Each structure stands twice: as structure tokens, then as C-alpha cells.
């Protein structure tokens, strides 16, 4: 079955076969693909884990005449999109794209596109997945993906580094990145005079506006390889020069402000380890995981999507995962009350988060009271959502007299009456059977392990 | 200011490239590539000079370290 996102490039397409993602390479692209292999570029990039490795699978070739052969790339555990990444993830994806562009030019090739969707994460490691993005370089040709790179990477990174963290979510409404004139208008004036920002973003945006009518084929400019390398080098410096200015957000210092004693915390970890051993999960979705402290209880055993709504908490999580070269834990920005929707053609080109992630265990620790008090999501809705996603659920119930609840917006009396342990269990009982219920020592909180009812 | 018209550029375009950045972006790219090439060249020469002197002093140091 052909992937809905795979229709723009005539070089080939991605499809699913027996639960695996395969890539068909069309006959028209074969000369470029052969050059990619014979030049040694593929071997170098794959050995360095920059590009996803693949093998030929002749026997799985669809009947279509236009297809030359089929590749089976190493499978990515879960596909994620740039608007679900932290600043550091987007920056590392940008630097990876530029490194590949530079190494391609040195081998006589060039990237024909520079979409942020060409990069995926395996834990904390970014990898370039579009094997068909490489084409032979011909002297004088410009980099057709320059604008795309600036819109997909440079514009959001520049804006995010200027405290405009939500800029990344503009990628949800703008499939081909943030328009450069918009980014330029949003940037503080003092930031516009860095050479890289001024040229690649401000001047570039102005010139796109000035010649808005023309197609690129009518331009007469030729650019030599040395200039392309200079352009790549300048973009690399500009991206590397974007830094996130850490400031305090609601959640970024969460674990310094909890009401857990060390005994309670140790007991909580012990219970989670026990639950994990009991169900032996393969893919865990942590919701409200903050900086991933408790996600790391599961990552030795399972691949963990460690999600949180807070950009800075996710950034901290990513920095730690990167430091530990962790390829089992993927930090992601996710608001479970408003998860990434399906966007693009038929709303399927970039699918909704809840359709992509197929966990066998959901972990929601100290998050229920926030969803109830802040978003007015009641227990039944939460149970229904969790049961639609995974067969197992670990959930922490925070009692109404907990000191953290007093910091949240108060509930209207009718809803307040419903916020108690008995109602919680009754609502979850509609969807789940309890396997374990353990009260955390030195705390009023309770951890449940649920199994979905057949 | 910038010559725009039908040209051989179409021949230099990829057969498969579905990304059309528009004429403004191509003109901007040529202009910006010209500007940043100067910085790039200076950077490369700077690196060469630096490696020459670091190699030179390294040799001197090794010479003086010999008994």
C-alpha cells in the first residue's frame, strides 16, 4: 500500500508491505541511484549512521513497469515530525542535512530537497531517511532546495532562539515551512543583523517577494561548486549559532518542585520496574513525561516515546538522551489534550500522532489531575483514549487533597465531587481490568497497572 | 538589477526536482553565495595559516625537546 505522503517525487515512492516500510525506485532515477552507490557516498554515509541503511529486496517488487527495484531500509521505530521535536532535535536535523549536502557536493552529488521530514530520530540519533534525495551535480546548477532548507529549518530555529518557542508549531499549518518574510517580520530587529540571518533569511525573503511572479527556470544565475560549499558552510555556521535561551517555564523545573519525599520516589521507581517486568512492553508512550526521569525506568527494556507539552522539559530530556547516546528513548513535544493532527493532502500526508504511535503500554504519571483541572477532561474520556491506543496502562492517581492539586485551577463543585478514587476506578473499569494497585509509600498517591478488556 | 530571462538554467535543473524555489530565491542564492564565498575563502586561508604556524611551532618544540 503506497504511503499517502509519497507522491511528490518522480524518482520513486514509499509503500508498506507485510507491516514493513519499503521504497520503490523508479527506472528514471536509476542513473542517479547508481552514482550514489558507485561514488561511495552511500557507503560512507551509511557507515557513519547518517543515512538509513538499506538492502535490495528483488522478490518484493510490485508489478508496475516503471519500477526498477525495491529497497528495504532499516525500519524506523516510530515516524515523528518536526513540530513534535524540541529545539535541539530540529537543530541537529538541520546540521545533519547540511553535513550530507556538503559531503554530497564533495562526491559530485547534491541534495535535490531539504525537507525536515527527510530526517527521523532513532532515540536521540537523527538519521536521513530519503535515499532518493541525491542527484548528480552538474557544474553551474543552483541548490534548488535552498529556500526549502531556510523555511523548514532556519526560520523556526531563528525564531525559537529568540524566545518564540511556539514558532515550531507554525510548521503544522505551513507544510513547506515558515515563509521567510513572515519569519523576518517576527524576528527582533537586533537579531536581523547577524550576517547569516540577514542574508539567508531577511535578504532571501525580500528577494522572493520581489520576484514573486517568476519560476526558477527563468533565472540566469549560475553558481559554482565552491560557492555552493560556501553557502553550505555559511548555513552551518548560522544554524550552529542559534542557541536556545533557557528561561523558566511552568514545567522545566518540575522535579525540583514536587511533593515527593525520597522514600516515595524510590518506591515509585521500584513499583514501575515491577510493572515493567510483569508486562514486558516493546513500545511505551509516556505522557506528561517531563524531562524523562521515569521514562528511563522503561528504556532499558522497551523503546520509549517520552512526551511532554513543555518545550524546555523536552529539550532537557533530549540533551540528556544525547549525552547518553540513548537510542531507546525519543523525547517528543506532545500536548495530549491537543495532539498533532493529520495535515497535508487528505489530512493523511503527515498523519496524526495518535495514528502513528502504536504503543503496547501507556504511562501517565502525575498527569491525570492536570488534565481534569486544566482541560476538564474527565476520567472516562481519558480511559477511553488510553484504551483506544494501547492494551496496557500504568496510571498514577493523585488524590484530591494532594498539595499539587491546590496549585491548579479549581473545579466547579459538580466536577469536584466526581474527583475521587472510587469514581476513578469506576470509570476505568469500563475499559480496563486492574492487574495491580499499589499505594506509594509516604504519599497519598496510587499507581495502577491496567489491562484492556477484550 | 538582476538579469532575468529564458536561459540554459532549465538544462541545469534536475529532471526529478519537484521543489521550485522561484526566481527570487535563485537570484538571492547567487547573490548570497557570492557574499559568503568571500568569508569562506578567508576562513580557508585562515585555517591554512593557522595549521602552518601550529605545525611550525610543533616542529620547533619537538626539536628543542630532543636531548
CSV table of C-alpha atoms in Angstrom, one decimal, chain A:
chain,number,residue,atom,x,y,z
A,1,UNK,CA,0.0,0.0,0.0
A,2,UNK,CA,1.5,3.3,-1.1
A,3,UNK,CA,2.2,5.9,1.7
A,4,UNK,CA,0.0,8.9,1.4
A,5,UNK,CA,3.0,11.3,1.8
A,6,UNK,CA,4.9,9.7,-1.1
A,7,UNK,CA,3.6,11.4,-4.3
A,8,UNK,CA,5.7,14.4,-5.0
A,9,UNK,CA,9.0,12.8,-6.1
A,10,UNK,CA,9.0,11.1,-9.5
A,11,UNK,CA,12.1,9.1,-8.5
A,12,UNK,CA,10.2,6.6,-6.5
A,13,UNK,CA,7.8,6.1,-3.7
A,14,UNK,CA,7.4,4.5,-0.3
A,15,UNK,CA,4.9,1.8,0.4
A,16,UNK,CA,4.0,-0.7,3.1
A,17,UNK,CA,4.3,-4.5,2.6
A,18,UNK,CA,3.7,-7.0,5.4
A,19,UNK,CA,4.0,-4.4,8.1
A,20,UNK,CA,7.3,-3.0,6.7
A,21,UNK,CA,8.2,0.2,5.0
A,22,UNK,CA,9.8,-0.3,1.6
A,23,UNK,CA,11.0,2.1,-1.0
A,24,UNK,CA,10.4,1.6,-4.7
A,25,UNK,CA,13.0,3.2,-7.0
A,26,UNK,CA,11.7,4.1,-10.5
A,27,UNK,CA,13.7,3.4,-13.6
A,28,UNK,CA,14.1,7.1,-14.4
A,29,UNK,CA,16.1,7.6,-11.2
A,30,UNK,CA,18.4,4.6,-11.7
A,31,UNK,CA,21.4,6.6,-13.1
A,32,UNK,CA,21.4,8.9,-10.0
A,33,UNK,CA,21.0,6.0,-7.7
A,34,UNK,CA,23.8,4.1,-9.3
A,35,UNK,CA,26.0,7.1,-9.0
A,36,UNK,CA,25.1,7.4,-5.3
A,37,UNK,CA,26.3,3.8,-4.8
A,38,UNK,CA,29.3,3.8,-7.1
A,39,UNK,CA,30.7,7.1,-5.9
A,40,UNK,CA,31.0,5.6,-2.4
A,41,UNK,CA,28.8,8.3,-1.0
A,42,UNK,CA,26.1,5.9,0.2
A,43,UNK,CA,28.6,3.6,1.9
A,44,UNK,CA,30.3,6.5,3.7
A,45,UNK,CA,27.1,8.0,4.9
A,46,UNK,CA,25.5,4.7,5.9
A,47,UNK,CA,28.7,3.6,7.8
A,48,UNK,CA,28.6,6.8,9.7
A,49,UNK,CA,24.9,6.2,10.5
A,50,UNK,CA,24.0,9.5,8.8
A,51,UNK,CA,21.8,7.9,6.2
A,52,UNK,CA,19.5,5.0,6.8
A,53,UNK,CA,21.0,1.7,5.5
A,54,UNK,CA,19.1,-0.4,3.1
A,55,UNK,CA,19.1,-3.8,1.3
A,56,UNK,CA,17.7,-4.7,-2.1
A,57,UNK,CA,14.6,-6.9,-1.9
A,58,UNK,CA,14.0,-8.0,-5.5
A,59,UNK,CA,11.3,-10.5,-4.6
A,60,UNK,CA,9.1,-7.8,-3.1
A,61,UNK,CA,9.0,-5.6,-6.2
A,62,UNK,CA,5.4,-4.5,-7.2
A,63,UNK,CA,4.3,-5.4,-10.7
A,64,UNK,CA,4.4,-1.8,-12.0
A,65,UNK,CA,6.6,-1.4,-15.2
A,66,UNK,CA,8.1,1.9,-14.1
A,67,UNK,CA,9.8,0.4,-11.0
A,68,UNK,CA,13.4,-0.6,-11.3
A,69,UNK,CA,13.9,-2.2,-7.9
A,70,UNK,CA,12.8,-2.1,-4.3
A,71,UNK,CA,14.8,-1.2,-1.2
A,72,UNK,CA,14.1,-2.3,2.4
A,73,UNK,CA,15.5,0.4,4.6
A,74,UNK,CA,16.3,-0.3,8.3
A,75,UNK,CA,13.0,0.3,9.9
A,76,UNK,CA,12.4,3.4,12.0
A,77,UNK,CA,10.6,2.6,15.2
A,78,UNK,CA,8.1,5.5,15.1
A,79,UNK,CA,7.9,8.3,12.5
A,80,UNK,CA,7.8,11.7,14.0
A,81,UNK,CA,7.5,15.2,12.6
A,82,UNK,CA,9.5,18.4,13.1
A,83,UNK,CA,6.6,20.1,15.0
A,84,UNK,CA,7.0,17.3,17.6
A,85,UNK,CA,10.7,17.9,18.1
A,86,UNK,CA,12.5,20.1,20.6
A,87,UNK,CA,14.7,22.9,19.5
A,88,UNK,CA,17.9,20.7,19.8
A,89,UNK,CA,16.3,18.0,17.7
A,90,UNK,CA,15.4,20.4,14.9
A,91,UNK,CA,18.9,21.9,15.1
A,92,UNK,CA,20.6,18.6,14.9
A,93,UNK,CA,18.3,17.6,12.0
A,94,UNK,CA,19.3,20.8,10.2
A,95,UNK,CA,23.1,20.2,10.8
A,96,UNK,CA,22.7,16.6,9.6
A,97,UNK,CA,21.1,17.8,6.4
A,98,UNK,CA,23.9,20.3,5.8
A,99,UNK,CA,26.6,17.8,6.5
A,100,UNK,CA,25.1,15.5,4.0
A,101,UNK,CA,24.8,18.3,1.5
A,102,UNK,CA,28.5,19.1,1.9
A,103,UNK,CA,29.6,15.5,1.7
A,104,UNK,CA,27.4,15.0,-1.4
A,105,UNK,CA,29.0,18.0,-3.2
A,106,UNK,CA,32.4,16.7,-2.4
A,107,UNK,CA,31.4,13.4,-4.1
A,108,UNK,CA,29.8,15.0,-7.1
A,109,UNK,CA,26.2,14.9,-5.9
A,110,UNK,CA,23.7,17.4,-4.4
A,111,UNK,CA,20.5,17.1,-2.3
A,112,UNK,CA,17.5,17.9,-4.5
A,113,UNK,CA,15.3,18.6,-1.5
A,114,UNK,CA,16.0,19.6,2.1
A,115,UNK,CA,12.7,18.9,3.8
A,116,UNK,CA,12.8,18.5,7.6
A,117,UNK,CA,10.6,15.4,7.0
A,118,UNK,CA,13.6,13.7,5.4
A,119,UNK,CA,15.1,13.3,8.9
A,120,UNK,CA,13.9,10.9,11.6
A,121,UNK,CA,15.1,10.1,15.0
A,122,UNK,CA,16.1,6.7,16.4
A,123,UNK,CA,16.1,7.6,20.1
A,124,UNK,CA,18.4,10.6,20.3
A,125,UNK,CA,20.2,9.9,17.0
A,126,UNK,CA,19.0,11.8,13.8
A,127,UNK,CA,19.1,9.9,10.5
A,128,UNK,CA,18.4,10.9,7.0
A,129,UNK,CA,15.8,8.6,5.5
A,130,UNK,CA,15.2,9.8,1.9
A,131,UNK,CA,17.6,7.7,-0.2
A,132,UNK,CA,16.2,9.2,-3.3
A,133,UNK,CA,17.1,12.8,-2.4
A,134,UNK,CA,20.5,12.5,-4.0
A,135,UNK,CA,21.2,13.6,-7.6
A,136,UNK,CA,24.3,14.1,-9.7
A,137,UNK,CA,25.7,17.6,-9.5
A,138,UNK,CA,26.2,19.5,-12.8
A,139,UNK,CA,28.5,22.5,-12.8
A,140,UNK,CA,26.6,25.7,-12.5
A,141,UNK,CA,23.4,24.4,-11.1
A,142,UNK,CA,22.0,26.2,-8.0
A,143,UNK,CA,20.8,24.3,-4.9
A,144,UNK,CA,17.1,24.0,-5.6
A,145,UNK,CA,16.4,23.1,-2.0
A,146,UNK,CA,18.0,26.3,-0.5
A,147,UNK,CA,14.7,28.0,0.1
A,148,UNK,CA,13.1,24.8,1.4
A,149,UNK,CA,16.0,24.4,3.9
A,150,UNK,CA,15.6,28.0,5.1
A,151,UNK,CA,11.9,27.6,5.5
A,152,UNK,CA,11.9,24.2,7.2
A,153,UNK,CA,14.9,24.7,9.5
A,154,UNK,CA,16.5,28.1,9.6
A,155,UNK,CA,13.3,30.2,10.1
A,156,UNK,CA,11.9,28.2,13.0
A,157,UNK,CA,15.3,27.8,14.7
A,158,UNK,CA,16.0,31.6,14.5
A,159,UNK,CA,12.6,32.4,15.9
A,160,UNK,CA,12.8,29.7,18.7
A,161,UNK,CA,16.2,31.0,19.7
A,162,UNK,CA,14.5,34.4,20.3
A,163,UNK,CA,12.1,33.0,22.9
A,164,UNK,CA,9.4,32.4,20.3
A,165,UNK,CA,9.2,28.6,21.1
A,166,UNK,CA,5.8,28.2,19.6
A,167,UNK,CA,7.3,29.1,16.1
A,168,UNK,CA,7.8,25.4,15.6
A,169,UNK,CA,4.1,24.8,15.7
A,170,UNK,CA,3.7,27.1,12.6
A,171,UNK,CA,5.1,24.1,10.8
A,172,UNK,CA,1.8,22.4,11.4
A,173,UNK,CA,-0.1,25.0,9.4
A,174,UNK,CA,2.7,25.5,6.8
A,175,UNK,CA,3.6,22.3,5.2
A,176,UNK,CA,6.5,23.7,3.4
A,177,UNK,CA,8.0,25.6,6.3
A,178,UNK,CA,7.7,29.1,7.7
A,179,UNK,CA,7.6,31.7,4.9
A,180,UNK,CA,10.8,33.8,5.1
A,181,UNK,CA,9.0,37.1,5.0
A,182,UNK,CA,6.9,36.0,8.0
A,183,UNK,CA,9.9,34.8,9.9
A,184,UNK,CA,11.7,38.0,9.1
A,185,UNK,CA,8.8,40.2,10.3
A,186,UNK,CA,8.7,38.2,13.6
A,187,UNK,CA,12.4,38.5,14.4
A,188,UNK,CA,13.6,41.2,16.7
A,189,UNK,CA,15.5,43.9,14.8
A,190,UNK,CA,18.8,43.3,16.6
A,191,UNK,CA,18.8,39.7,15.6
A,192,UNK,CA,18.5,40.5,11.9
A,193,UNK,CA,22.0,41.9,11.6
A,194,UNK,CA,23.9,38.7,12.1
A,195,UNK,CA,25.4,38.0,8.7
A,196,UNK,CA,23.8,34.6,8.3
A,197,UNK,CA,20.4,35.6,9.5
A,198,UNK,CA,20.4,38.8,7.4
A,199,UNK,CA,21.5,37.0,4.2
A,200,UNK,CA,19.7,33.6,4.3
A,201,UNK,CA,16.5,34.9,6.0
A,202,UNK,CA,15.9,38.6,5.6
A,203,UNK,CA,17.5,39.3,2.2
A,204,UNK,CA,16.4,35.9,0.8
A,205,UNK,CA,12.8,36.6,2.0
A,206,UNK,CA,12.8,40.1,0.4
A,207,UNK,CA,14.1,38.8,-2.9
A,208,UNK,CA,11.5,36.0,-3.0
A,209,UNK,CA,8.8,38.7,-2.5
A,210,UNK,CA,10.3,41.0,-5.2
A,211,UNK,CA,10.4,38.3,-7.9
A,212,UNK,CA,7.3,36.5,-6.7
A,213,UNK,CA,6.0,36.0,-10.3
A,214,UNK,CA,8.9,34.1,-11.8
A,215,UNK,CA,9.6,30.4,-11.9
A,216,UNK,CA,13.1,29.4,-11.1
A,217,UNK,CA,13.7,28.1,-14.6
A,218,UNK,CA,13.8,31.7,-15.9
A,219,UNK,CA,16.7,32.8,-13.7
A,220,UNK,CA,20.1,33.1,-15.5
A,221,UNK,CA,22.3,32.8,-12.4
A,222,UNK,CA,24.9,30.1,-12.3
A,223,UNK,CA,26.6,29.1,-9.1
A,224,UNK,CA,29.8,27.2,-9.0
A,225,UNK,CA,30.6,24.3,-6.6
A,226,UNK,CA,32.9,26.4,-4.4
A,227,UNK,CA,30.1,28.9,-3.9
A,228,UNK,CA,27.7,26.1,-3.0
A,229,UNK,CA,30.2,24.8,-0.5
A,230,UNK,CA,30.5,28.4,0.9
A,231,UNK,CA,26.7,28.6,1.1
A,232,UNK,CA,26.5,25.3,3.0
A,233,UNK,CA,29.3,26.4,5.3
A,234,UNK,CA,27.5,29.7,6.0
A,235,UNK,CA,24.2,28.0,6.7
A,236,UNK,CA,26.0,25.6,9.0
A,237,UNK,CA,27.6,28.5,11.0
A,238,UNK,CA,24.2,30.2,11.1
A,239,UNK,CA,22.4,27.2,12.4
A,240,UNK,CA,25.2,26.3,14.9
A,241,UNK,CA,24.9,29.9,16.1
A,242,UNK,CA,21.2,29.5,17.1
A,243,UNK,CA,21.0,28.8,20.8
A,244,UNK,CA,18.0,28.3,23.0
A,245,UNK,CA,17.9,30.8,25.7
A,246,UNK,CA,16.7,28.8,28.7
A,247,UNK,CA,14.2,30.5,30.8
A,248,UNK,CA,11.9,29.0,33.3
A,249,UNK,CA,8.6,27.6,32.0
A,250,UNK,CA,5.9,26.0,34.1
A,251,UNK,CA,7.3,22.5,33.7
A,252,UNK,CA,11.0,23.0,33.2
A,253,UNK,CA,11.8,22.8,36.9
A,254,UNK,CA,9.0,20.4,37.7
A,255,UNK,CA,11.1,17.7,39.5
A,256,UNK,CA,12.6,20.3,41.9
A,257,UNK,CA,9.1,21.3,42.9
A,258,UNK,CA,7.3,18.0,43.5
A,259,UNK,CA,5.9,16.9,46.9
A,260,UNK,CA,7.6,13.5,46.8
A,261,UNK,CA,9.9,12.5,49.6
A,262,UNK,CA,13.0,10.5,48.5
A,263,UNK,CA,11.4,7.4,50.1
A,264,UNK,CA,8.2,7.9,48.0
A,265,UNK,CA,10.3,8.5,44.9
A,266,UNK,CA,12.3,5.3,45.4
A,267,UNK,CA,9.2,3.3,46.0
A,268,UNK,CA,7.6,4.7,42.9
A,269,UNK,CA,10.6,3.6,40.7
A,270,UNK,CA,10.5,0.2,42.3
A,271,UNK,CA,6.8,-0.2,41.5
A,272,UNK,CA,7.3,0.9,37.9
A,273,UNK,CA,10.2,-1.6,37.5
A,274,UNK,CA,8.0,-4.3,38.8
A,275,UNK,CA,5.1,-3.4,36.4
A,276,UNK,CA,7.5,-3.2,33.5
A,277,UNK,CA,8.8,-6.7,34.3
A,278,UNK,CA,5.3,-8.0,34.6
A,279,UNK,CA,4.1,-6.9,31.1
A,280,UNK,CA,7.4,-6.8,29.2
A,281,UNK,CA,6.4,-3.9,26.8
A,282,UNK,CA,8.1,-3.3,23.4
A,283,UNK,CA,6.9,0.3,22.7
A,284,UNK,CA,6.0,2.7,25.6
A,285,UNK,CA,4.3,6.0,25.2
A,286,UNK,CA,5.0,8.2,28.2
A,287,UNK,CA,2.5,11.1,28.5
A,288,UNK,CA,3.5,14.1,30.6
A,289,UNK,CA,7.0,12.6,31.0
A,290,UNK,CA,8.6,16.0,31.6
A,291,UNK,CA,12.4,15.5,31.5
A,292,UNK,CA,12.1,11.7,31.1
A,293,UNK,CA,13.2,10.7,34.6
A,294,UNK,CA,10.6,7.9,34.9
A,295,UNK,CA,10.7,7.1,31.1
A,296,UNK,CA,14.3,5.9,31.8
A,297,UNK,CA,12.9,3.1,34.0
A,298,UNK,CA,11.4,1.6,30.9
A,299,UNK,CA,14.0,2.4,28.2
A,300,UNK,CA,16.4,-0.5,29.1
A,301,UNK,CA,13.6,-2.9,28.1
A,302,UNK,CA,11.4,-1.0,25.6
A,303,UNK,CA,11.6,1.8,23.0
A,304,UNK,CA,10.1,4.8,24.8
A,305,UNK,CA,8.4,7.8,23.4
A,306,UNK,CA,8.9,10.3,26.2
A,307,UNK,CA,6.4,13.1,25.6
A,308,UNK,CA,5.5,16.3,27.3
A,309,UNK,CA,3.7,19.5,26.4
A,310,UNK,CA,6.6,21.7,27.6
A,311,UNK,CA,9.3,22.6,25.0
A,312,UNK,CA,12.0,23.2,27.6
A,313,UNK,CA,11.4,20.0,29.6
A,314,UNK,CA,11.6,18.1,26.3
A,315,UNK,CA,14.8,19.9,25.4
A,316,UNK,CA,16.3,18.9,28.7
A,317,UNK,CA,15.2,15.3,28.1
A,318,UNK,CA,16.8,15.4,24.6
A,319,UNK,CA,20.1,16.9,25.9
A,320,UNK,CA,20.4,14.1,28.4
A,321,UNK,CA,19.4,11.4,25.9
A,322,UNK,CA,22.0,12.8,23.5
A,323,UNK,CA,24.7,12.8,26.2
A,324,UNK,CA,24.0,9.2,27.0
A,325,UNK,CA,23.8,8.2,23.2
A,326,UNK,CA,20.4,6.8,24.0
A,327,UNK,CA,18.8,5.1,21.0
A,328,UNK,CA,15.9,3.7,23.0
A,329,UNK,CA,14.3,6.9,24.3
A,330,UNK,CA,12.9,9.5,22.0
A,331,UNK,CA,11.8,12.8,23.6
A,332,UNK,CA,8.9,14.5,21.9
A,333,UNK,CA,6.7,17.6,22.3
A,334,UNK,CA,3.1,16.4,22.6
A,335,UNK,CA,0.1,18.0,24.2
A,336,UNK,CA,-2.2,15.0,24.8
A,337,UNK,CA,-5.2,17.4,25.1
A,338,UNK,CA,-4.3,18.6,21.5
A,339,UNK,CA,-2.1,16.1,19.8
A,340,UNK,CA,-0.6,16.7,16.3
A,341,UNK,CA,-3.4,16.4,13.7
A,342,UNK,CA,-3.2,14.9,10.3
A,343,UNK,CA,-2.1,17.6,7.8
A,344,UNK,CA,-1.5,17.9,4.0
A,345,UNK,CA,-3.3,16.1,1.3
A,346,UNK,CA,-6.5,14.4,2.6
A,347,UNK,CA,-5.1,15.1,6.1
A,348,UNK,CA,-3.0,12.0,5.5
A,349,UNK,CA,0.2,13.3,4.1
A,350,UNK,CA,1.5,13.8,7.6
A,351,UNK,CA,-0.6,11.6,9.7
A,352,UNK,CA,-2.0,12.4,13.2
A,353,UNK,CA,0.3,11.4,16.1
A,354,UNK,CA,-2.3,9.1,17.5
A,355,UNK,CA,-2.4,7.1,14.3
A,356,UNK,CA,1.3,6.8,14.0
A,357,UNK,CA,2.2,5.7,17.5
A,358,UNK,CA,1.1,2.1,18.3
A,359,UNK,CA,2.4,1.6,21.8
A,360,UNK,CA,1.6,-1.5,23.9
A,361,UNK,CA,1.9,0.4,27.1
A,362,UNK,CA,0.9,4.0,28.0
A,363,UNK,CA,2.4,5.5,31.1
A,364,UNK,CA,0.7,8.5,32.7
A,365,UNK,CA,2.4,9.6,35.9
A,366,UNK,CA,1.1,12.6,37.8
A,367,UNK,CA,-0.8,13.9,34.8
A,368,UNK,CA,-4.4,13.0,35.4
A,369,UNK,CA,-5.1,15.8,37.9
A,370,UNK,CA,-3.7,18.4,35.3
A,371,UNK,CA,-6.0,17.0,32.5
A,372,UNK,CA,-9.0,17.1,34.8
A,373,UNK,CA,-8.4,20.5,36.4
A,374,UNK,CA,-6.9,22.4,33.5
A,375,UNK,CA,-8.6,20.8,30.5
A,376,UNK,CA,-11.8,19.5,32.1
A,377,UNK,CA,-11.1,16.0,30.6
A,378,UNK,CA,-12.9,13.6,32.9
A,379,UNK,CA,-11.7,10.1,33.9
A,380,UNK,CA,-14.0,8.3,31.4
A,381,UNK,CA,-12.6,10.3,28.4
A,382,UNK,CA,-9.1,9.5,29.5
A,383,UNK,CA,-9.7,5.8,29.9
A,384,UNK,CA,-11.4,5.7,26.5
A,385,UNK,CA,-8.4,7.4,24.8
A,386,UNK,CA,-5.8,5.2,26.5
A,387,UNK,CA,-7.8,2.0,25.7
A,388,UNK,CA,-8.0,3.0,22.0
A,389,UNK,CA,-4.2,3.3,21.9
A,390,UNK,CA,-2.7,0.5,23.9
A,391,UNK,CA,-3.5,-2.8,25.7
A,392,UNK,CA,-1.7,-1.8,28.9
A,393,UNK,CA,-1.8,1.4,31.0
A,394,UNK,CA,0.2,2.5,34.0
A,395,UNK,CA,-1.5,5.5,35.6
A,396,UNK,CA,-1.0,7.5,38.8
A,397,UNK,CA,-4.0,8.7,40.7
A,398,UNK,CA,-3.4,11.9,42.6
A,399,UNK,CA,-5.9,12.3,45.4
A,400,UNK,CA,-8.0,15.4,45.8
A,401,UNK,CA,-6.2,16.5,49.0
A,402,UNK,CA,-2.7,16.4,47.3
A,403,UNK,CA,-0.8,19.6,47.7
A,404,UNK,CA,-0.1,19.9,44.0
A,405,UNK,CA,-3.8,19.9,43.2
A,406,UNK,CA,-4.2,23.1,45.3
A,407,UNK,CA,-1.9,24.9,42.8
A,408,UNK,CA,-4.3,24.1,39.9
A,409,UNK,CA,-7.4,25.9,38.8
A,410,UNK,CA,-10.3,24.8,41.0
A,411,UNK,CA,-13.1,22.6,39.6
A,412,UNK,CA,-16.8,23.6,39.7
A,413,UNK,CA,-18.5,21.8,42.7
A,414,UNK,CA,-20.3,19.2,40.5
A,415,UNK,CA,-17.0,18.1,38.9
A,416,UNK,CA,-15.1,18.3,42.2
A,417,UNK,CA,-17.5,15.7,43.7
A,418,UNK,CA,-16.6,13.3,40.9
A,419,UNK,CA,-12.8,13.7,41.5
A,420,UNK,CA,-12.1,10.8,43.9
A,421,UNK,CA,-10.6,7.3,43.9
A,422,UNK,CA,-14.0,5.5,43.7
A,423,UNK,CA,-15.1,7.4,40.6
A,424,UNK,CA,-11.7,7.0,39.0
A,425,UNK,CA,-11.8,3.2,39.4
A,426,UNK,CA,-15.4,3.0,38.2
A,427,UNK,CA,-14.7,4.9,35.0
A,428,UNK,CA,-11.6,3.0,34.2
A,429,UNK,CA,-13.4,-0.3,34.9
A,430,UNK,CA,-15.5,0.3,31.7
A,431,UNK,CA,-12.4,-0.2,29.6
A,432,UNK,CA,-9.8,-1.9,31.8
A,433,UNK,CA,-9.2,-4.7,34.3
A,434,UNK,CA,-6.9,-3.8,37.2
A,435,UNK,CA,-3.8,-6.0,37.4
A,436,UNK,CA,-2.1,-4.1,40.2
A,437,UNK,CA,-3.0,-1.3,42.6
A,438,UNK,CA,-0.2,-0.1,44.8
A,439,UNK,CA,-0.2,2.9,47.1
A,440,UNK,CA,3.1,4.8,47.0
A,441,UNK,CA,4.9,4.9,50.4
A,442,UNK,CA,5.0,8.2,52.2
A,443,UNK,CA,2.4,9.6,49.7
A,444,UNK,CA,-1.3,9.6,49.2
A,445,UNK,CA,-0.9,8.7,45.5
A,446,UNK,CA,-1.7,5.3,43.9
A,447,UNK,CA,-0.2,3.5,41.0
A,448,UNK,CA,-2.4,1.3,38.8
A,449,UNK,CA,-1.5,-1.3,36.2
A,450,UNK,CA,-4.4,-1.9,33.9
A,451,UNK,CA,-5.0,-4.3,31.1
A,452,UNK,CA,-7.6,-3.5,28.4
A,453,UNK,CA,-10.7,-5.6,28.5
A,454,UNK,CA,-11.2,-7.9,25.5
